[in-house]
Coordinates of C-alpha atoms and ligand atoms in Angstrom, one line a residue:
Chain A
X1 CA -30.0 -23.7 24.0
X2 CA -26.5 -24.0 25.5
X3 CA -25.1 -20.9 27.5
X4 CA -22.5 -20.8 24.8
X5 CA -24.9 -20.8 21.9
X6 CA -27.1 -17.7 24.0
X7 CA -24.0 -15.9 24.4
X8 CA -22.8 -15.5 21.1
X9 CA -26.7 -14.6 19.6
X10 CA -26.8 -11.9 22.3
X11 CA -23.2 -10.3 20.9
X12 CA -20.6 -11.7 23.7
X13 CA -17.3 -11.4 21.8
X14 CA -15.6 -13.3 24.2
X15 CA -18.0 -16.3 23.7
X16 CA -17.9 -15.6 19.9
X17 CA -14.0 -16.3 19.9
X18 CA -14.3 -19.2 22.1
X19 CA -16.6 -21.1 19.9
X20 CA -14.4 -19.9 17.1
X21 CA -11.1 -22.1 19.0
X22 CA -13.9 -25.3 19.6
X23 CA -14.6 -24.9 15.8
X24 CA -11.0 -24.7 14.6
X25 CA -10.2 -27.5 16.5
X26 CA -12.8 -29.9 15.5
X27 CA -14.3 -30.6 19.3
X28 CA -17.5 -31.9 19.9
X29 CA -18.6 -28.4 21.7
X30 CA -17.5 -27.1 18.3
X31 CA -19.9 -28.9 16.5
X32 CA -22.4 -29.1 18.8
X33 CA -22.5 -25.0 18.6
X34 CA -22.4 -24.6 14.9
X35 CA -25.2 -27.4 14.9
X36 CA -27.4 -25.2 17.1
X37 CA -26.2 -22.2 15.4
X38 CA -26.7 -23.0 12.1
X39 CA -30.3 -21.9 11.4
X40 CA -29.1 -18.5 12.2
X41 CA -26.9 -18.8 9.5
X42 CA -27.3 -17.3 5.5
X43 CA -27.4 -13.4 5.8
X44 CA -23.9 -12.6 5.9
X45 CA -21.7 -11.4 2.6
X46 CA -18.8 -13.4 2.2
X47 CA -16.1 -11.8 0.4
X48 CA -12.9 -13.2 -0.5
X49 CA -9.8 -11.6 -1.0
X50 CA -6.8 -13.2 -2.7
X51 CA -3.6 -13.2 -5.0
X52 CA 0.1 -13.7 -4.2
X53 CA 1.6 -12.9 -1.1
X54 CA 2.4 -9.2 -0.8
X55 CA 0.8 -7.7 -3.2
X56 CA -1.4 -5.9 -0.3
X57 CA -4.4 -8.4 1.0
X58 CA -4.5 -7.4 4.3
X59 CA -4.0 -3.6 3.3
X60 CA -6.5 -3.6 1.4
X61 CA -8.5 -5.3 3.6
X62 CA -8.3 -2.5 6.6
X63 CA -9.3 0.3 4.5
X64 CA -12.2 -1.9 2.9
X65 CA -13.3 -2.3 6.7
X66 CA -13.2 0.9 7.7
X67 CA -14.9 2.4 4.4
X68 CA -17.7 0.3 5.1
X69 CA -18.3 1.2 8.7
X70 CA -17.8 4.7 8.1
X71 CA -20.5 4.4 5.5
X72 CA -22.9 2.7 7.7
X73 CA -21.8 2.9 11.4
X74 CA -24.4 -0.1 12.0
X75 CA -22.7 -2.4 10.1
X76 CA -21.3 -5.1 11.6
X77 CA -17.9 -6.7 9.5
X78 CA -15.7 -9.7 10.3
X79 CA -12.6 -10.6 8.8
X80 CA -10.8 -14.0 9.1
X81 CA -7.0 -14.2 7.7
X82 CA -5.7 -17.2 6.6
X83 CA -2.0 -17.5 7.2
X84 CA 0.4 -20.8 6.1
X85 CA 1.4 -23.3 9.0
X86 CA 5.0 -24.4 9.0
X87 CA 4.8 -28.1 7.5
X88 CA 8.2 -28.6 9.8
X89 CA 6.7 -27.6 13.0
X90 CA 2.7 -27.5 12.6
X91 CA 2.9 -24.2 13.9
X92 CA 3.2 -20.8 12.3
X93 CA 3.2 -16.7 12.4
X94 CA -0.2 -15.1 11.8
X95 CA 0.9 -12.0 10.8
X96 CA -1.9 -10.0 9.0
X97 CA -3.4 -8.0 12.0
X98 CA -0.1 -6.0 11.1
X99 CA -1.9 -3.8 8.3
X100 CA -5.0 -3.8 10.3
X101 CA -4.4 -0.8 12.1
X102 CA -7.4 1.1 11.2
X103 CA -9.8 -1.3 12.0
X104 CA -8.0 -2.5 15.0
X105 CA -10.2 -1.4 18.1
X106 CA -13.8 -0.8 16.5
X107 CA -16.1 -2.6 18.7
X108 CA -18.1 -3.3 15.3
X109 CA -15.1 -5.1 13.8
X110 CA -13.8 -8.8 14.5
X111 CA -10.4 -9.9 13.5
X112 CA -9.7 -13.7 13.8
X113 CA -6.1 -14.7 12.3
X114 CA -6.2 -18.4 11.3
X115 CA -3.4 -20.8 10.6
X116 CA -3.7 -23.5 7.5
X117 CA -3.2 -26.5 9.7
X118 CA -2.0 -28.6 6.4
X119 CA -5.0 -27.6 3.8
X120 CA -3.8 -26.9 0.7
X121 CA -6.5 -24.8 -0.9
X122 CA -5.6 -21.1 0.6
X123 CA -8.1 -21.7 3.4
X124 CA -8.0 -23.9 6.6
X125 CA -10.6 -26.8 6.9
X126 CA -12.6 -25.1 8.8
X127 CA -12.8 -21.5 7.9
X128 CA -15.9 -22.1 6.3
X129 CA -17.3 -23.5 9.8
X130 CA -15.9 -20.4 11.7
X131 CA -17.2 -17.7 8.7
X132 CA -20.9 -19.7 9.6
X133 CA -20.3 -18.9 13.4
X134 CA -19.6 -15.5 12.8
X135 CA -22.6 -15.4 10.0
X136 CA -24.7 -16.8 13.3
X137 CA -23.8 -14.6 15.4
X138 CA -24.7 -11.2 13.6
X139 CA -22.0 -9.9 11.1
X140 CA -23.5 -8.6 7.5
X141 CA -19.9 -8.7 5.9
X142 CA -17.8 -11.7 6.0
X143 CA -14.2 -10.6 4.4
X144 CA -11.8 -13.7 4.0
X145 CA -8.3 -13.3 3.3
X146 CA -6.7 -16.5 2.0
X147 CA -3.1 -17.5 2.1
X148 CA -0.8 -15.5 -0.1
X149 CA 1.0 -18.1 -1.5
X150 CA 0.4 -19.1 -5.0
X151 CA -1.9 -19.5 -8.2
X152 CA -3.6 -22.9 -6.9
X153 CA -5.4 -21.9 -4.1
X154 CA -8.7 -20.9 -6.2
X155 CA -11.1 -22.9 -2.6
X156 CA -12.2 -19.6 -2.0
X157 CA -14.8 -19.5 -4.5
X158 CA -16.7 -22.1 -3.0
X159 CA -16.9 -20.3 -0.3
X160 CA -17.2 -16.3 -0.7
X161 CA -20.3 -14.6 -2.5
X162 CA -17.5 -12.0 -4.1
X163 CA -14.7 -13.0 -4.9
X164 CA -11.4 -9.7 -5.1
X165 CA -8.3 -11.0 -7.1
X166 CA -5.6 -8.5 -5.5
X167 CA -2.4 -7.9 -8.3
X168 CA 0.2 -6.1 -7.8
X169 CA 3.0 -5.0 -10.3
X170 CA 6.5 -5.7 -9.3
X171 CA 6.0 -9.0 -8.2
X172 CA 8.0 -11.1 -10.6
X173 CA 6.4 -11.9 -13.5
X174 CA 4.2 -9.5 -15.4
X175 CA 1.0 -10.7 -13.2
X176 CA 1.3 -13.5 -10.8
X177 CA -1.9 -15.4 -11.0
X178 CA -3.1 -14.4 -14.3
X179 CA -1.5 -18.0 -15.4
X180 CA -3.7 -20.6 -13.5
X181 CA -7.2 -20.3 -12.8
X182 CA -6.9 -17.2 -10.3
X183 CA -8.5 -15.2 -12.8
X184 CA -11.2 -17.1 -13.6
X185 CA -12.2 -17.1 -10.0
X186 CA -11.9 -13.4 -9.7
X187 CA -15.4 -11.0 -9.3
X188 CA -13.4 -7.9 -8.9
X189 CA -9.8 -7.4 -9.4
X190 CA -7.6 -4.8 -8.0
X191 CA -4.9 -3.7 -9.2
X192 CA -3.0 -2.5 -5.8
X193 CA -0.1 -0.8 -5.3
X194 CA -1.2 1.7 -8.4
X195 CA 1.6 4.4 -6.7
X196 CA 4.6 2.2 -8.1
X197 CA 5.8 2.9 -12.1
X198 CA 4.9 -0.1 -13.3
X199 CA 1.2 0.0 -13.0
X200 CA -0.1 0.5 -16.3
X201 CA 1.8 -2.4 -17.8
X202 CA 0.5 -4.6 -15.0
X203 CA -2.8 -3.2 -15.9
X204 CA -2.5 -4.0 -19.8
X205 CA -1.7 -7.1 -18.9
X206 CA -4.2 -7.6 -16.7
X207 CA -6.7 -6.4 -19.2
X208 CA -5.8 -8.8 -21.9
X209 CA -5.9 -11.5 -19.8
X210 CA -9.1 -10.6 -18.6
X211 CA -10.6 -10.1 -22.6
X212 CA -9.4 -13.8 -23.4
X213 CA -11.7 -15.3 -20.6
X214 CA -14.3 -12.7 -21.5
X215 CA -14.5 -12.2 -25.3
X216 CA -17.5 -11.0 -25.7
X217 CA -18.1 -7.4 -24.0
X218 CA -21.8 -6.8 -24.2
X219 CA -22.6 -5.2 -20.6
X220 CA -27.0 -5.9 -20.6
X221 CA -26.5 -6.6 -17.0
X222 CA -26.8 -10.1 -17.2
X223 CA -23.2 -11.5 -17.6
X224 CA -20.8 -9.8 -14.9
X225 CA -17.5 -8.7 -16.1
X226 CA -15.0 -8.0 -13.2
X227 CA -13.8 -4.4 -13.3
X228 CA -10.2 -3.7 -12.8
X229 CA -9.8 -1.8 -10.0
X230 CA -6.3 0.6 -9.1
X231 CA -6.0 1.0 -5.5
X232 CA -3.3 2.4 -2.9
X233 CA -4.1 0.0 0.1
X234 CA -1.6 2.1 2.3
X235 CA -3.4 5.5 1.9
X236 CA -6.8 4.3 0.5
X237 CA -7.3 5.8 -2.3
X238 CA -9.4 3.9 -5.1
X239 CA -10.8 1.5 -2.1
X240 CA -14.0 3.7 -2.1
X241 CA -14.3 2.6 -6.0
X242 CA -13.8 -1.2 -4.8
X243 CA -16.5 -1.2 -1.9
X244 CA -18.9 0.2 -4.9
X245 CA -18.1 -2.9 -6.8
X246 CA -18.5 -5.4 -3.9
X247 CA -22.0 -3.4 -3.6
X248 CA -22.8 -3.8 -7.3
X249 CA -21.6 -7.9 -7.6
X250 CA -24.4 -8.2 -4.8
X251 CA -27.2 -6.8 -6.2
X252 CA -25.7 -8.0 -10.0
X253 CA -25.8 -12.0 -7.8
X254 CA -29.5 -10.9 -6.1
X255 CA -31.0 -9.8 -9.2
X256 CA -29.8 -12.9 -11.5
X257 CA -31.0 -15.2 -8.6
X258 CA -27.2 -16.4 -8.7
X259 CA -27.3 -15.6 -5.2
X260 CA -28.9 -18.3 -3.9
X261 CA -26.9 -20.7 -6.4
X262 CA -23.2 -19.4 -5.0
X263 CA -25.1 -20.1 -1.6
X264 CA -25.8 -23.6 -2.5
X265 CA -22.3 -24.0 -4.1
X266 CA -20.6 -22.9 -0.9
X267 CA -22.8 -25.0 1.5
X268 CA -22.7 -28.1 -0.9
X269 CA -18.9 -27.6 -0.3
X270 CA -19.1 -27.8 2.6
X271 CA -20.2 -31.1 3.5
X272 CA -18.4 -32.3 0.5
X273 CA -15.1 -31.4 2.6
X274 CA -16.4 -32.9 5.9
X275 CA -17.6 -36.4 4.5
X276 CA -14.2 -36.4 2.9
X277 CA -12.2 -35.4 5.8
X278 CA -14.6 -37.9 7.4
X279 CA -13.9 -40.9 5.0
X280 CA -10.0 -39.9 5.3
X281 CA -10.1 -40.4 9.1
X282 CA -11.9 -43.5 8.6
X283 CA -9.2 -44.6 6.2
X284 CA -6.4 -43.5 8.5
X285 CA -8.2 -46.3 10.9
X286 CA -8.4 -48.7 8.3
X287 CA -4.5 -49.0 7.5
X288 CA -4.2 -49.9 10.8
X289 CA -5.4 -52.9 10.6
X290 CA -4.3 -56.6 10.2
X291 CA -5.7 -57.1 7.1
X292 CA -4.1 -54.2 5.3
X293 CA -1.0 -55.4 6.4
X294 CA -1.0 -58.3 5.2
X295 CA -2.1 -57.5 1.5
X296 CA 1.0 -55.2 1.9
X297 CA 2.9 -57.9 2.4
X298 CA 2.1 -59.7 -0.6
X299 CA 2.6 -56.2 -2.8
X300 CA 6.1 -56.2 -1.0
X301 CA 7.0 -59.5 -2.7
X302 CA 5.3 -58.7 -5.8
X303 CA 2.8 -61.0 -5.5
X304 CA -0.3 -58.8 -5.5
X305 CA -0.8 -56.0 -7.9
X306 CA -1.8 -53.2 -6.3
X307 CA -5.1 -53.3 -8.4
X308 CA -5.8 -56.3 -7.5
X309 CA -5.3 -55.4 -3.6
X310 CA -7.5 -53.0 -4.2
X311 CA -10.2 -55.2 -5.0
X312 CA -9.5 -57.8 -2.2
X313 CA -9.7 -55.1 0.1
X314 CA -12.7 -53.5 -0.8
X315 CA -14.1 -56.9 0.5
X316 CA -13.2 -56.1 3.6
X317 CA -14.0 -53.3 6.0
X318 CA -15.4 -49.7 5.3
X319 CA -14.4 -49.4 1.3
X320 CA -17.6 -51.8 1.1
X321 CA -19.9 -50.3 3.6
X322 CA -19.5 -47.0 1.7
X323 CA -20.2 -47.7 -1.5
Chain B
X1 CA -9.8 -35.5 14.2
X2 CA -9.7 -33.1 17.6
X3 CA -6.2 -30.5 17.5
X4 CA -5.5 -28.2 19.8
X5 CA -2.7 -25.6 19.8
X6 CA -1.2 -23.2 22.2
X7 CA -1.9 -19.4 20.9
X8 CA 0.0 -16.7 21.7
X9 CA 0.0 -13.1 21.1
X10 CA 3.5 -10.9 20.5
X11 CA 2.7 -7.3 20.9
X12 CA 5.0 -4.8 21.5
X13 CA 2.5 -1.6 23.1
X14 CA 4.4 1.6 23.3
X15 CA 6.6 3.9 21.4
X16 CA 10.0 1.9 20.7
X17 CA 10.3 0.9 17.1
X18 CA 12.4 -2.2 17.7
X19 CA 11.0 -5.4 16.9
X20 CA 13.9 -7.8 16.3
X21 CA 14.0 -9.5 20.5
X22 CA 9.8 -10.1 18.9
X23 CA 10.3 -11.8 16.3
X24 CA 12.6 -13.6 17.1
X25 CA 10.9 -15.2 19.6
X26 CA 8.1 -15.1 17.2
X27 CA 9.7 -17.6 15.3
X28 CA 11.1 -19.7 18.1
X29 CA 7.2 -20.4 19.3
X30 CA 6.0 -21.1 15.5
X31 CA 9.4 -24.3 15.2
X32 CA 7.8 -25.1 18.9
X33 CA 4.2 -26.2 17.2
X34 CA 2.3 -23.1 18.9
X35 CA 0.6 -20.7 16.1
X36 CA 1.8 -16.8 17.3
X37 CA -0.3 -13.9 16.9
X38 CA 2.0 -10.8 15.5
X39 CA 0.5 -7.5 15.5
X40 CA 3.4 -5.4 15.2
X41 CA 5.2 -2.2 16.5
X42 CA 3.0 0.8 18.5
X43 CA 0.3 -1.5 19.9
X44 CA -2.3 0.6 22.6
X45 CA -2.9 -1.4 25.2
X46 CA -6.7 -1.4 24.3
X47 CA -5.4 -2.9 20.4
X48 CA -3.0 -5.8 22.7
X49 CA -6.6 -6.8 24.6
X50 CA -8.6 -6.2 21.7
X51 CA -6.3 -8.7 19.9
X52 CA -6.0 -10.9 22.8
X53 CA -9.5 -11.4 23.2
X54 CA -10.4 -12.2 19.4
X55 CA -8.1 -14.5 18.6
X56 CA -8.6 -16.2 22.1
X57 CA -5.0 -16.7 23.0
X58 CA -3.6 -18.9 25.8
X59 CA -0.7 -16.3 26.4
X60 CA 0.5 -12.8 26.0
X61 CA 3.9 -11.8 25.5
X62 CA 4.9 -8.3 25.7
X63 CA 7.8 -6.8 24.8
X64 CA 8.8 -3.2 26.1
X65 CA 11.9 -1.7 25.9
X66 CA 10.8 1.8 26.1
X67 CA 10.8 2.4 29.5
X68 CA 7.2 2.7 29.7
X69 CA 6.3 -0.8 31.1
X70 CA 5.3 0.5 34.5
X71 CA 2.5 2.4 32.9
X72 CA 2.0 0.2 30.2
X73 CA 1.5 -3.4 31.4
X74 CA -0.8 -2.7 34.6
X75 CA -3.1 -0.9 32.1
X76 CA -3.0 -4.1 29.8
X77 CA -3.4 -6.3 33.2
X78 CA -6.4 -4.1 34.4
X79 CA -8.1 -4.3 30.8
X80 CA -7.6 -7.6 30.2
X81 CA -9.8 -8.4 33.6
X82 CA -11.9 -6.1 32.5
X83 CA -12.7 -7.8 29.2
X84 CA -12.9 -11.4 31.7
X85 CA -9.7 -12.6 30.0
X86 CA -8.3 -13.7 33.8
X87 CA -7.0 -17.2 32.7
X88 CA -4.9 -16.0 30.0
X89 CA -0.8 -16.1 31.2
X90 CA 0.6 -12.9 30.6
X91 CA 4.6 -12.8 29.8
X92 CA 7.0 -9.7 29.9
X93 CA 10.3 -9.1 27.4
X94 CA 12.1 -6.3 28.0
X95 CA 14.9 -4.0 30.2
X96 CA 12.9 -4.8 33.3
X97 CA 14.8 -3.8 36.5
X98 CA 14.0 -6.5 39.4
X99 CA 12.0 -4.3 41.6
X100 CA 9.6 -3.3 38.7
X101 CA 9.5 -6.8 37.5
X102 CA 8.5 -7.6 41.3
X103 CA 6.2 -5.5 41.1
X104 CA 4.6 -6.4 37.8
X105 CA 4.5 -10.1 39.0
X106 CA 2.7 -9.5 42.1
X107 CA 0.0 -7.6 39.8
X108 CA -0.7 -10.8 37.9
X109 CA 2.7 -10.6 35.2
X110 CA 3.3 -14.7 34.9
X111 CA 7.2 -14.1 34.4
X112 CA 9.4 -11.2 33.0
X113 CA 12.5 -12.5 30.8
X114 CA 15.9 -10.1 30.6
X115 CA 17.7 -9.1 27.3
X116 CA 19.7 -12.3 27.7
X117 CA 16.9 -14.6 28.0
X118 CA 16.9 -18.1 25.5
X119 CA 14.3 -18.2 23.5
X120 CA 14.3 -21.9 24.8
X121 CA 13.7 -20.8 28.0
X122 CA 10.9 -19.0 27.4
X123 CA 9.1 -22.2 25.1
X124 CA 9.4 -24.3 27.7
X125 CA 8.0 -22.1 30.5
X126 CA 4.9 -21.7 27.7
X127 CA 4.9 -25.8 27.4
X128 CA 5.4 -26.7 30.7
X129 CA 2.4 -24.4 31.9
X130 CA 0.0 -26.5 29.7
X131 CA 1.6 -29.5 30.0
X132 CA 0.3 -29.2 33.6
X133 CA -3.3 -27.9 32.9
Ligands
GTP1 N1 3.7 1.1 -2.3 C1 2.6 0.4 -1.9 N2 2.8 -0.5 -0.9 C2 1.8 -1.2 -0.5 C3 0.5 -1.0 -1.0 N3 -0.4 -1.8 -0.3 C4 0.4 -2.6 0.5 N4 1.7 -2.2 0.4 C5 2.8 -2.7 1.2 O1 3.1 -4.0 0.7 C6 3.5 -4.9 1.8 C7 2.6 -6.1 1.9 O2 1.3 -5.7 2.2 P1 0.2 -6.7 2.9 O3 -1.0 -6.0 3.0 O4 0.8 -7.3 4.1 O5 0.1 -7.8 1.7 P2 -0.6 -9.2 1.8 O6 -1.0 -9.5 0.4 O7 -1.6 -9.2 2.9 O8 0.6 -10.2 2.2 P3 0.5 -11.7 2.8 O9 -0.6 -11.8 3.8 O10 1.9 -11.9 3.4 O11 0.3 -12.6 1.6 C8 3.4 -4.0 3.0 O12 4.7 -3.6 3.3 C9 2.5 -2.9 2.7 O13 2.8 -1.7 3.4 C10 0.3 0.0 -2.0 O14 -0.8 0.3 -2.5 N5 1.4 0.7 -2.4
MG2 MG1 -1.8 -10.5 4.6

């Protein structure tokens, strides 16, 4: 087994965030670590935390952390934050530790910011690779905060057990993500920032929103309906309420075996993204080449629809050896 | 594809509640390509190489403008070797005067930048350093 691979299974932080940086940046070490890792993998609880930037992720984050550690001092938590990279410069301001105060020096608590690099989803392409090195190497809660930007970025749920929608009111319109599919994603929602005025027409709307994508409100244990959850991520209060849920989705996903399904979905996911990121690099290759240039040639002069370019070049190179 | 980029953590340990001189230069390292670490004001010198060490960063910049950097920053050197983070570059923003930034440097401090510093200056000293390795 590599020294690397040893290191991280016998609790070397320093070799954990190492192998984190080889991961992120797609090096062969990288791979070769998480390959060797990987049957250590499948015990941690991935959570995911989302919803529009500001309305109090990372808050809420810190004093979920600490809740659970004071709970169970053995408990060993991760959190990776997902911060946008500037499209301009490719680089960008990670700036979530900020509210992490609490949490900040527990030795059983590991904080890795991570930038976007281009992935438009909420997560980078490889935060599920660095969540599986952190599964490997021992932690029991996985919390994953995504980007804060908008009401697309729904990738988390192929790739958290428990998924917590974060609203907030005063954030523009009467719930930010309520209009795309951010609710349908959502396990748990909290409603955050529960101190300001407007928080119980935030909550109405929240609540009818909520009723149109569950009509039906029989509660017989089999069909999960997220709670709403009112929280002050800056004092705490209510976040006991919201590790109590996070509790409850596991054993409601253990007992319904949908578990080991959300674990298939998020693995399945996985490779999906890798052969694709795979094929695109492949393709990047491919429009190198001679060939490609000339059939763009002939759609230059309008010669060649692009259709039927398409079919002359799937004679060629890879688009025929992949099919 | 394989992509690498420079990581650096702004921390500001001590008292002073200014952050501006941070994040500015904050900003100037994100429009240089490098992804920056912010952690914000009142850092303990055990949160800076707490930070430093899981996020595995290439540099550390400090900012002090307390006053305190003479206590500060050899505590954060002295830490940081204890938690084997020797090869990481540690820079120094603040109201330095020479003899203390003398000092600082000959404890392991990679370069200490004035008040009037340009935020260019202080990129290309982070480039150049791993242009070379
Ligand atoms: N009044 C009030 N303010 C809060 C609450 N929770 C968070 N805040 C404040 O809201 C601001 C944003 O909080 P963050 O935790 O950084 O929000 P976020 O969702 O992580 O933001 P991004 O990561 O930028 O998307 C901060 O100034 C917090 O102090 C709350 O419950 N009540
Ligand atoms: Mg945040």
């Amino acid at each position: 087994m590599p020294e690397l691979v040893q290191a991280i299974l016998q609790g070397d932080r320093r070799a954990l965030a190492r192998s984190i940086t080889l991961v992120e940046n797609d090096t062969a070490q990288g791979q070769q670590t998480l390959d060797a890792l990987f049957p250590k993998t499948g015990k941690a609880h991935v959570v995911g935390i989302t919803g529009a930037s500001g309305a109090g992720k990372s808050s809420l984050v810190n004093c979920l952390v600490d809740i659970l550690i004071q709970q169970d001092p053995k408990l060993q938590v991760a959190v990776i934050a997902v911060d946008p990279t500037s499209p301009f410069s490719g680089g960008s301001v990670l700036g979530d530790r900020i509210r992490m105060r609490a949490i900040a020096e527990n030795p059983n608590v590991f904080i890795r910011s991570m930038a976007s690099r281009g992935a438009l989803g909420g997560l980078a392409h490889n935060t599920q690779a660095v969540s599986l090195v952190l599964d490997a190497a021992g932690y029991d809660f996985i919390l994953v905060e995504t980007v804060g930007a908008g009401q697309s970025e729904v990738e988390i749920a192929s790739l958290a057990h428990s998924v917590l929608v974060v609203e907030a009111p005063g954030l523009g319109d009467d719930i930010q993500a309520a209009k795309a599919g951010i609710m349908e994603i959502a396990d748990i929602l909290v409603l955050n920032k529960a101190d300001k005025a407007d928080v119980d027409a935030a909550e109405m709307a929240l609540r009818s929103m909520l009723a149109m994508g569950y009509p039906s409100t029989k509660t017989d244990g089999s069909v999960w309906v997220p709670p709403i959850l009112r929280t002050v991520a800056t004092d705490g209060k209510g976040v006991a309420e919201v590790v109590n849920a996070i509790q409850a989705h596991a054993e409601f996903l253990h007992s319904t075996g949908t578990w080991q399904q959300r674990d298939q979905t998020r693995l399945r996911a996985f490779l999906h993204g890798l052969l694709e990121r795979k094929r695109n690099q492949e393709w990047q290759q491919f429009i190198q080449k001679e060939e490609f240039k000339q059939v763009l040639k002939k759609i230059y002069i309008h010669e060649l629809s692009p259709y039927a370019a398409v079919e002359q070049l799937q004679s060629i190179s890879f688009l025929k050896n992949s099919h | 594809m394989e992509e690498k980029k420079i990581r650096v953590l702004i921390a500001k340990p001590g008292l002073d509640g200014h952050d501006r001189g941070a994040k500015i230069i904050a900003r100037a390292l994100r429009d240089a390509g490098m992804e920056v670490i912010y952690t914000g004001l009142r850092q303990t010198p055990e949160m800076v190489v707490q930070a430093a060490l899981q996020e595995d960063v290439d540099v550390i910049g400090l900012s002090v403008l307390s006053g305190a950097h003479m206590s500060l920053v050899p505590r954060i050197l002295d830490l940081a070797k204890q938690a084997k983070l020797e090869d990481v570059r540690i820079f120094l923003g603040g109201i330095i005067p020479a003899e203390d930034a003398k000092a600082l440097i000959k404890l392991g401090v990679k370069a200490v930048y004035g008040p009037g510093t340009s935020t260019t200056q202080v990129v290309e000293d982070i480039q150049t350093l791993f242009e070379k390795a």
